[in-house]
mmCIF file of C-alpha atoms in Angstrom:
data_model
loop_
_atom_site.group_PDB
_atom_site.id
_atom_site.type_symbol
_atom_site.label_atom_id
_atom_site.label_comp_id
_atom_site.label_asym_id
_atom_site.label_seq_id
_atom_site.Cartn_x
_atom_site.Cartn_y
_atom_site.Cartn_z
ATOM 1 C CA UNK Q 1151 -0.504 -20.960 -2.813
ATOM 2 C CA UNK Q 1152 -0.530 -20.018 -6.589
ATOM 3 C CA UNK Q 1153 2.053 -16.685 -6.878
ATOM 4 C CA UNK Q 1154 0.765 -14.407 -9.606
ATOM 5 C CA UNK Q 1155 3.451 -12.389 -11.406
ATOM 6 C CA UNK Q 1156 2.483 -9.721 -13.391
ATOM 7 C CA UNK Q 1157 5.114 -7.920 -15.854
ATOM 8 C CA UNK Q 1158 5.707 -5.377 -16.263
ATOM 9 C CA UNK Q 1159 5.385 -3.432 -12.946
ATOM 10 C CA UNK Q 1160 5.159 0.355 -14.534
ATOM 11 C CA UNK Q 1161 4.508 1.489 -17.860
ATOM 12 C CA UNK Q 1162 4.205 5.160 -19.089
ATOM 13 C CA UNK Q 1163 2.251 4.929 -22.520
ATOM 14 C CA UNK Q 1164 0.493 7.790 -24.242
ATOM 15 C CA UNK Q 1165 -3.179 7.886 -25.281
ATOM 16 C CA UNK Q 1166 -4.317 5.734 -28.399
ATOM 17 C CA UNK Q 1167 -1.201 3.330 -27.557
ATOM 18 C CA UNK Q 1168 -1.936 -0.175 -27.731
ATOM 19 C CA UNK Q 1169 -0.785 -1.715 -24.165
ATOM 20 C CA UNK Q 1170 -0.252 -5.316 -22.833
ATOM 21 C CA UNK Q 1171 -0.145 -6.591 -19.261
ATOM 22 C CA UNK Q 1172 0.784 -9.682 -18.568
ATOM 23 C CA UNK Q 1173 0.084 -12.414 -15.471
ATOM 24 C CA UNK Q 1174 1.646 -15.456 -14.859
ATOM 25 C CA UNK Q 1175 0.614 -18.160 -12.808
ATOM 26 C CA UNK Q 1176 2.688 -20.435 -10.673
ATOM 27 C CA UNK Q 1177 0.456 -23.286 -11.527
ATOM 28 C CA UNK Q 1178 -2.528 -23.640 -14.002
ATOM 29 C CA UNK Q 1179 -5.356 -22.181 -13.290
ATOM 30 C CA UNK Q 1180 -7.228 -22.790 -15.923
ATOM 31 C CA UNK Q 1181 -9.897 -19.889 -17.111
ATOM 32 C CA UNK Q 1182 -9.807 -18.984 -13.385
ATOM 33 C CA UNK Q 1183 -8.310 -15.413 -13.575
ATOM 34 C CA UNK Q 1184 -9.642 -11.831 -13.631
ATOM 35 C CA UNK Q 1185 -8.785 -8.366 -13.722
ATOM 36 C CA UNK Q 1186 -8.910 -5.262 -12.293
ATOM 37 C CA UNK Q 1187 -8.037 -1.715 -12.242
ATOM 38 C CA UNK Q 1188 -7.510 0.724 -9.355
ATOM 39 C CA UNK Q 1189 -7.519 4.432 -9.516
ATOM 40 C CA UNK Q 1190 -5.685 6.368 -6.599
ATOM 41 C CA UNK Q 1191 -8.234 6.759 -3.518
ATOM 42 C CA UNK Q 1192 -10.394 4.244 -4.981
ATOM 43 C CA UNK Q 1193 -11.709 0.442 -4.306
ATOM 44 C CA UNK Q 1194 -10.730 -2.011 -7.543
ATOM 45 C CA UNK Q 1195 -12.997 -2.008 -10.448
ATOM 46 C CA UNK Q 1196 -13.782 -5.496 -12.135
ATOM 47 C CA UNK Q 1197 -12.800 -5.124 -15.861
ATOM 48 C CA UNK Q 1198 -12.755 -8.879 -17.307
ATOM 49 C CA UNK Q 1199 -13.461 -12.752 -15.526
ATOM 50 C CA UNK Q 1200 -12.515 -15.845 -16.931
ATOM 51 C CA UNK Q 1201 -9.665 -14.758 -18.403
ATOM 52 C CA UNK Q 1202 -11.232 -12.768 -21.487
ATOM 53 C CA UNK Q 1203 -15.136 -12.082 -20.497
ATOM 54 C CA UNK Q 1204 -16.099 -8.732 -20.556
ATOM 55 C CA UNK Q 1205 -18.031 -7.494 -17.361
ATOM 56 C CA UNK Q 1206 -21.000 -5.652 -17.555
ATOM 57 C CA UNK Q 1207 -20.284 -1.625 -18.623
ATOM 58 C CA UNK Q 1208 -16.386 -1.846 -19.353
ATOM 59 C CA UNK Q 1209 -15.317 -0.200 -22.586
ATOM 60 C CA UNK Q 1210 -14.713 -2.367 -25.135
ATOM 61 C CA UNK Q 1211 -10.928 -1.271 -25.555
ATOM 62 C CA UNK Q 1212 -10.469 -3.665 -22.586
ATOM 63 C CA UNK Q 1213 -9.796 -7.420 -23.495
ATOM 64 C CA UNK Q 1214 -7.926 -10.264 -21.817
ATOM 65 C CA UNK Q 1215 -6.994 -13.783 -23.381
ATOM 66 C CA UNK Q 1216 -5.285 -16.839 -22.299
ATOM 67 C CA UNK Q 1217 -5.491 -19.872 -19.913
ATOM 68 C CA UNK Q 1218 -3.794 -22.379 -17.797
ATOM 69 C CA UNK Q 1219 -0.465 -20.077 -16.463
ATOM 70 C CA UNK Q 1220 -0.312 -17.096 -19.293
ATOM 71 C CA UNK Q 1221 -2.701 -14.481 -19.176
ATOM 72 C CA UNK Q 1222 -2.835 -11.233 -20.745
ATOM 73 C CA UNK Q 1223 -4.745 -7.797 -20.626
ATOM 74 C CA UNK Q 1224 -4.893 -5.288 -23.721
ATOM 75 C CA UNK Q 1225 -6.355 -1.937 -24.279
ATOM 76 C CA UNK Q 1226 -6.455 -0.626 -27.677
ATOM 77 C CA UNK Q 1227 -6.597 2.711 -28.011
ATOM 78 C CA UNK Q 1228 -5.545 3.436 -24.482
ATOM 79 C CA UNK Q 1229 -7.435 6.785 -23.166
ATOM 80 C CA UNK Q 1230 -6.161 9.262 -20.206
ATOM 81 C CA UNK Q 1231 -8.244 8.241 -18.440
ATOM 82 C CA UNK Q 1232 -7.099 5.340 -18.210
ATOM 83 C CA UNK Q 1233 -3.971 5.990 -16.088
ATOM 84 C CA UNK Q 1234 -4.259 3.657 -12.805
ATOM 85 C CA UNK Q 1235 -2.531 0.506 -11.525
ATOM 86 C CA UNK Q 1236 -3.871 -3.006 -12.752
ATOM 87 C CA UNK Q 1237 -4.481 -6.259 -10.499
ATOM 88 C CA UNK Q 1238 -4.853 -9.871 -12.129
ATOM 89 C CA UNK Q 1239 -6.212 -12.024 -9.742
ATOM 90 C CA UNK Q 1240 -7.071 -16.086 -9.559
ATOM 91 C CA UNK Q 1241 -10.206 -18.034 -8.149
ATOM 92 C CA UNK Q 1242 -8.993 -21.520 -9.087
ATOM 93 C CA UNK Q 1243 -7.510 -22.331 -5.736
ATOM 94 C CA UNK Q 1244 -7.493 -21.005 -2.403
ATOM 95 C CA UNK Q 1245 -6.429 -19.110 -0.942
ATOM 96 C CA UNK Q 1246 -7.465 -16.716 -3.691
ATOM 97 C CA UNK Q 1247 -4.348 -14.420 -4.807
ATOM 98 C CA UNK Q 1248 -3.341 -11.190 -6.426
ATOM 99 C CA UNK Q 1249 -0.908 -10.093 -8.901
ATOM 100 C CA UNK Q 1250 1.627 -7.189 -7.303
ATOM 101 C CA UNK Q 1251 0.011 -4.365 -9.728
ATOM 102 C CA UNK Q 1252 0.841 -2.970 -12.857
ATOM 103 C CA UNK Q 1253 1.165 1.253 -13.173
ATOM 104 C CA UNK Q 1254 0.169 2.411 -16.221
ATOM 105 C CA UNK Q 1255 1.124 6.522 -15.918
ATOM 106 C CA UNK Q 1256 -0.253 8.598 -18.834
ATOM 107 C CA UNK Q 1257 2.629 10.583 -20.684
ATOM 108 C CA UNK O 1413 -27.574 -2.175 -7.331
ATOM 109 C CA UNK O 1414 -25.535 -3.603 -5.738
ATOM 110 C CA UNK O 1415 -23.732 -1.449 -2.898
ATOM 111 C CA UNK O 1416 -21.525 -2.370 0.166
ATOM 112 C CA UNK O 1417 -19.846 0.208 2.595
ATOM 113 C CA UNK O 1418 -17.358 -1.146 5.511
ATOM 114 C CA UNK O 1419 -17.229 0.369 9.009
ATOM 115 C CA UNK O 1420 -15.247 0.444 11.880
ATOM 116 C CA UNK O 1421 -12.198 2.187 13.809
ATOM 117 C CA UNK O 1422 -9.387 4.235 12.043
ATOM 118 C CA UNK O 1423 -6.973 3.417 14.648
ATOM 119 C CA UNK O 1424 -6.406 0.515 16.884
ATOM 120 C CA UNK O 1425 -3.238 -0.172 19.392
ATOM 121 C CA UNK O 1426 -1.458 -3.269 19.200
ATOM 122 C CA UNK O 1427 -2.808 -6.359 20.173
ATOM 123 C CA UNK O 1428 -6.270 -5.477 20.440
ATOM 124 C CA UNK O 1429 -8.848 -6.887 18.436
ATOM 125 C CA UNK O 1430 -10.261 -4.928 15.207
ATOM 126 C CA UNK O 1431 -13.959 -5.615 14.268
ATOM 127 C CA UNK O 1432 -15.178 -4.316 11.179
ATOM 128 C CA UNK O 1433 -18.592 -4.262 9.434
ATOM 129 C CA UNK O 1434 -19.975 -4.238 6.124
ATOM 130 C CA UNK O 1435 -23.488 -2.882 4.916
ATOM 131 C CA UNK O 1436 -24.317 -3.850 1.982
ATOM 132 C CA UNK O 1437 -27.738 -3.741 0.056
ATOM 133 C CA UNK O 1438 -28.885 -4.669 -3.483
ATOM 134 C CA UNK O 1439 -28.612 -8.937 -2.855
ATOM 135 C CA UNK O 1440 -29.700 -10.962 -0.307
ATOM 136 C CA UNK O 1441 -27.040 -12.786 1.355
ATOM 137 C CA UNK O 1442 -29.271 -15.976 1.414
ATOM 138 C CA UNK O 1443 -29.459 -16.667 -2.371
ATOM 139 C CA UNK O 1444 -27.680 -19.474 -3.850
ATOM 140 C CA UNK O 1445 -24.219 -18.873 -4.678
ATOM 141 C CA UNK O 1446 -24.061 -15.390 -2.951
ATOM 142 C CA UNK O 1447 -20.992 -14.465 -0.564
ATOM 143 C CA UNK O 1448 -19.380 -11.593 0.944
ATOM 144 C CA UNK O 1449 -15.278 -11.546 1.400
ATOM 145 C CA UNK O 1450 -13.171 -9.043 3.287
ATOM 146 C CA UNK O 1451 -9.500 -8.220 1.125
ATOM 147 C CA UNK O 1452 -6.941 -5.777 2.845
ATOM 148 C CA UNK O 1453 -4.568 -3.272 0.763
ATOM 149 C CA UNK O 1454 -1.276 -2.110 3.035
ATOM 150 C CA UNK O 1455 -0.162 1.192 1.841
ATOM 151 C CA UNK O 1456 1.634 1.006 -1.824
ATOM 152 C CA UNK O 1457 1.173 -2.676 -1.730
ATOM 153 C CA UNK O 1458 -0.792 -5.255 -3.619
ATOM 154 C CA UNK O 1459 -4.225 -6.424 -2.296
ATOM 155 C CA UNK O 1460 -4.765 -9.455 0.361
ATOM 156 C CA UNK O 1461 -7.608 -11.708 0.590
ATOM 157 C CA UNK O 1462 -8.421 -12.610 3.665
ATOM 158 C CA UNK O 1463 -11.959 -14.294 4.575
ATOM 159 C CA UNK O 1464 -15.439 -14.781 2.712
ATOM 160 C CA UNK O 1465 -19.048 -15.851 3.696
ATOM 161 C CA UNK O 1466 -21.053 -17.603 1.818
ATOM 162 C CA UNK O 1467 -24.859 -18.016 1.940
ATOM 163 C CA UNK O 1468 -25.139 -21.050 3.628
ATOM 164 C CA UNK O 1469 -22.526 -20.002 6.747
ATOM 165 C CA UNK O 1470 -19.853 -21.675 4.442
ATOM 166 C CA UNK O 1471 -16.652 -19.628 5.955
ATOM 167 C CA UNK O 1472 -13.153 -19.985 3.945
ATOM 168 C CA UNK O 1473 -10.256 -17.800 5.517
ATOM 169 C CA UNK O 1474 -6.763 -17.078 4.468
ATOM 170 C CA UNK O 1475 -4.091 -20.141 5.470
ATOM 171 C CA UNK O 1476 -1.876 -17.676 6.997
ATOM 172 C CA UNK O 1477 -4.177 -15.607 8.984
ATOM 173 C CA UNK O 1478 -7.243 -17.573 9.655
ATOM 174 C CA UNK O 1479 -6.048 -18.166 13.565
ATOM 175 C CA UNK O 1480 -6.613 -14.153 14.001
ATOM 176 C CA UNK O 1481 -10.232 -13.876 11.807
ATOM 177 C CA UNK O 1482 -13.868 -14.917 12.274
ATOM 178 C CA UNK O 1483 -16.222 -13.750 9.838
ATOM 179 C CA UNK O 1484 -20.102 -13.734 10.866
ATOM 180 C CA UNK O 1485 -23.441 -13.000 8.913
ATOM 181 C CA UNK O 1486 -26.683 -10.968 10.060
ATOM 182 C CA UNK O 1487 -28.569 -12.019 7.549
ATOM 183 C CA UNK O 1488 -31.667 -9.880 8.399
ATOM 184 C CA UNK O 1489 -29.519 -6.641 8.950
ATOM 185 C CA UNK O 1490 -27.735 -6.891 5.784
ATOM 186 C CA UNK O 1491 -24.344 -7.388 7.803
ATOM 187 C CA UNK O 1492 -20.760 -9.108 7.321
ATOM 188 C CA UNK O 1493 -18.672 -8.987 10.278
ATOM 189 C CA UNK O 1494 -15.117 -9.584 10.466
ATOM 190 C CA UNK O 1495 -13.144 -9.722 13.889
ATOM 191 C CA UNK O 1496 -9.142 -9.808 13.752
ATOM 192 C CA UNK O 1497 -7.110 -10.461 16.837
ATOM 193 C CA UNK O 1498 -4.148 -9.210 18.100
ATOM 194 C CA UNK O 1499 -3.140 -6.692 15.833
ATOM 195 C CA UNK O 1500 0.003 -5.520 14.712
ATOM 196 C CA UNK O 1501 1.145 -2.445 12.669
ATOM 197 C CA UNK O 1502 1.803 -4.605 9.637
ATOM 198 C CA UNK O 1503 -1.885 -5.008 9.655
ATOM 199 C CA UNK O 1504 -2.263 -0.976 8.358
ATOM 200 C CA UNK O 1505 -4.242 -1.278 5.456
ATOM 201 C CA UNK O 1506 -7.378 -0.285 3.746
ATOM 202 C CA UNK O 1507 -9.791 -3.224 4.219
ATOM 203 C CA UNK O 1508 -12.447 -3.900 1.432
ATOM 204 C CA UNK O 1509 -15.422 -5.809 1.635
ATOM 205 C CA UNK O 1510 -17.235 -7.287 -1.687
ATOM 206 C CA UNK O 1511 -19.467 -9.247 -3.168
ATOM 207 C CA UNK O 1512 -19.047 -12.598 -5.236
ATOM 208 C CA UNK O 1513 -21.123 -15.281 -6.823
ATOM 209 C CA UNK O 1514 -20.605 -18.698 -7.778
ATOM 210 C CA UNK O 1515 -20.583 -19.397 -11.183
ATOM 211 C CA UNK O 1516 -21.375 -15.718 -12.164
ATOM 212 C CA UNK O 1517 -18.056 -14.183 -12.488
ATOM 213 C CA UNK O 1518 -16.269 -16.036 -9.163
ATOM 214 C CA UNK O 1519 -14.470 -12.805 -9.000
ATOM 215 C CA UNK O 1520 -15.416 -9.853 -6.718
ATOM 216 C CA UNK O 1521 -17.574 -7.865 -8.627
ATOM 217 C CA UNK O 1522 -18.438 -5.383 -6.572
ATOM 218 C CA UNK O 1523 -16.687 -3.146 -4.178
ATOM 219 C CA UNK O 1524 -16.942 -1.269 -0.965
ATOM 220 C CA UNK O 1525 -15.129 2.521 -1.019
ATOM 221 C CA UNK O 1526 -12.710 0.992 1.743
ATOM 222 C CA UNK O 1527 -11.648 1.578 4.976
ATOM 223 C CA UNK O 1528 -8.567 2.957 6.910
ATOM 224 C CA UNK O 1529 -7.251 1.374 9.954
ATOM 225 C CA UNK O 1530 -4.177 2.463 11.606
ATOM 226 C CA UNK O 1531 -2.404 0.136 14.190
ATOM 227 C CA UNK O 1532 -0.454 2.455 16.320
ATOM 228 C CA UNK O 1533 0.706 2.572 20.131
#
């Protein structure tokens, strides 16, 4: 099973911060890895697949990058609204598997 | 637009078997690449994958649980349905179902609001 460790596990940031999540894989996974974020009370929302493609109606502050084991998710510019915890997630190789979340809290 | 919505009980006891549904609308679970997977969150905790459908009755199912699930189709009613056996209160969680599609974005791109099921004596 490919373990996905995400770092780090909370981060309070204010707005217009520049932030960086990361995800590690315990094997390559090539461009296999996506990313989400979860607000409290609410089902994930897809932000990026294939490491750094955009899906469809996610601000453009939201990027990822990488490949292989070392992945990473920015937002410039961070907004409040962007408080919420974020999931990487892999769909190399089943079983498919989740990062343990990243908290972003809003100062 | 694409929309899915799970059903089923809040509260089972333990060892009983849970069967939840999910409605969805917007595809059609018969085109090409299309499939429908059921992921679990236990309270505070990261998120689980657990069992998918694809449009041509391809089933894959979590290593570590697939003795417990079965996931079925009704294609004509829109339907997913997942059946777990025996369950235990570790299995409290919010279970999602969602859709995927080959080759689109292989990630689930779209999300039911959840449900809550409590396993509780």
């Amino acid at each position: 099973e490919v373990v996905l460790t995400q770092s780090p596990d909370f981060q309070s940031v204010t707005p217009k911060e520049k932030v960086t999540i990361t995800c590690r894989a315990s094997q390559s996974i090539g461009a296999g890895l996506h990313w989400y974020q979860q607000k409290p009370h609410q089902s994930p929302k897809l932000l990026i697949k294939y490491a750094s493609q955009s899906f469809s109606g996610v601000p453009s502050r939201f990027s990822g990058s990488g490949s292989g084991t070392d992945f990473t998710l920015t937002i410039n510019g961070l907004e409040a609204e962007d408080g919420a915890t974020y999931f990487c997630y892999q769909s190399s190789t089943l079983p498919w598997t989740f990062g343990q979340g990243t908290k972003l809290e809003i100062k | 637009q694409i929309t899915l919505k799970e059903s089923g009980p809040t509260m089972v006891k333990p060892t009983q078997t849970l069967t939840l549904t999910c409605t969805f609308s917007g595809f059609s679970l018969s085109t090409h690449g299309v499939g429908v997977g059921w992921i679990r969150q236990s309270p505070g905790k990261a998120l689980e994958w657990l069992a998918l459908i694809y449009w041509d009755d391809d089933k894959r199912y979590s290593p570590s649980l697939k003795t417990r699930l079965t996931i079925t189709q009704d294609t004509s009613e829109k339907k997913v349905v997942l059946t777990m056996t025996n369950m235990d209160p570790v299995d409290t969680a919010t279970y999602y179902c969602a859709h995927r599609r080959i080759g689109e974005s292989d990630a689930f791109d779209f999300w039911g609001p959840g449900t809550v099921v409590i396993v509780s004596s």
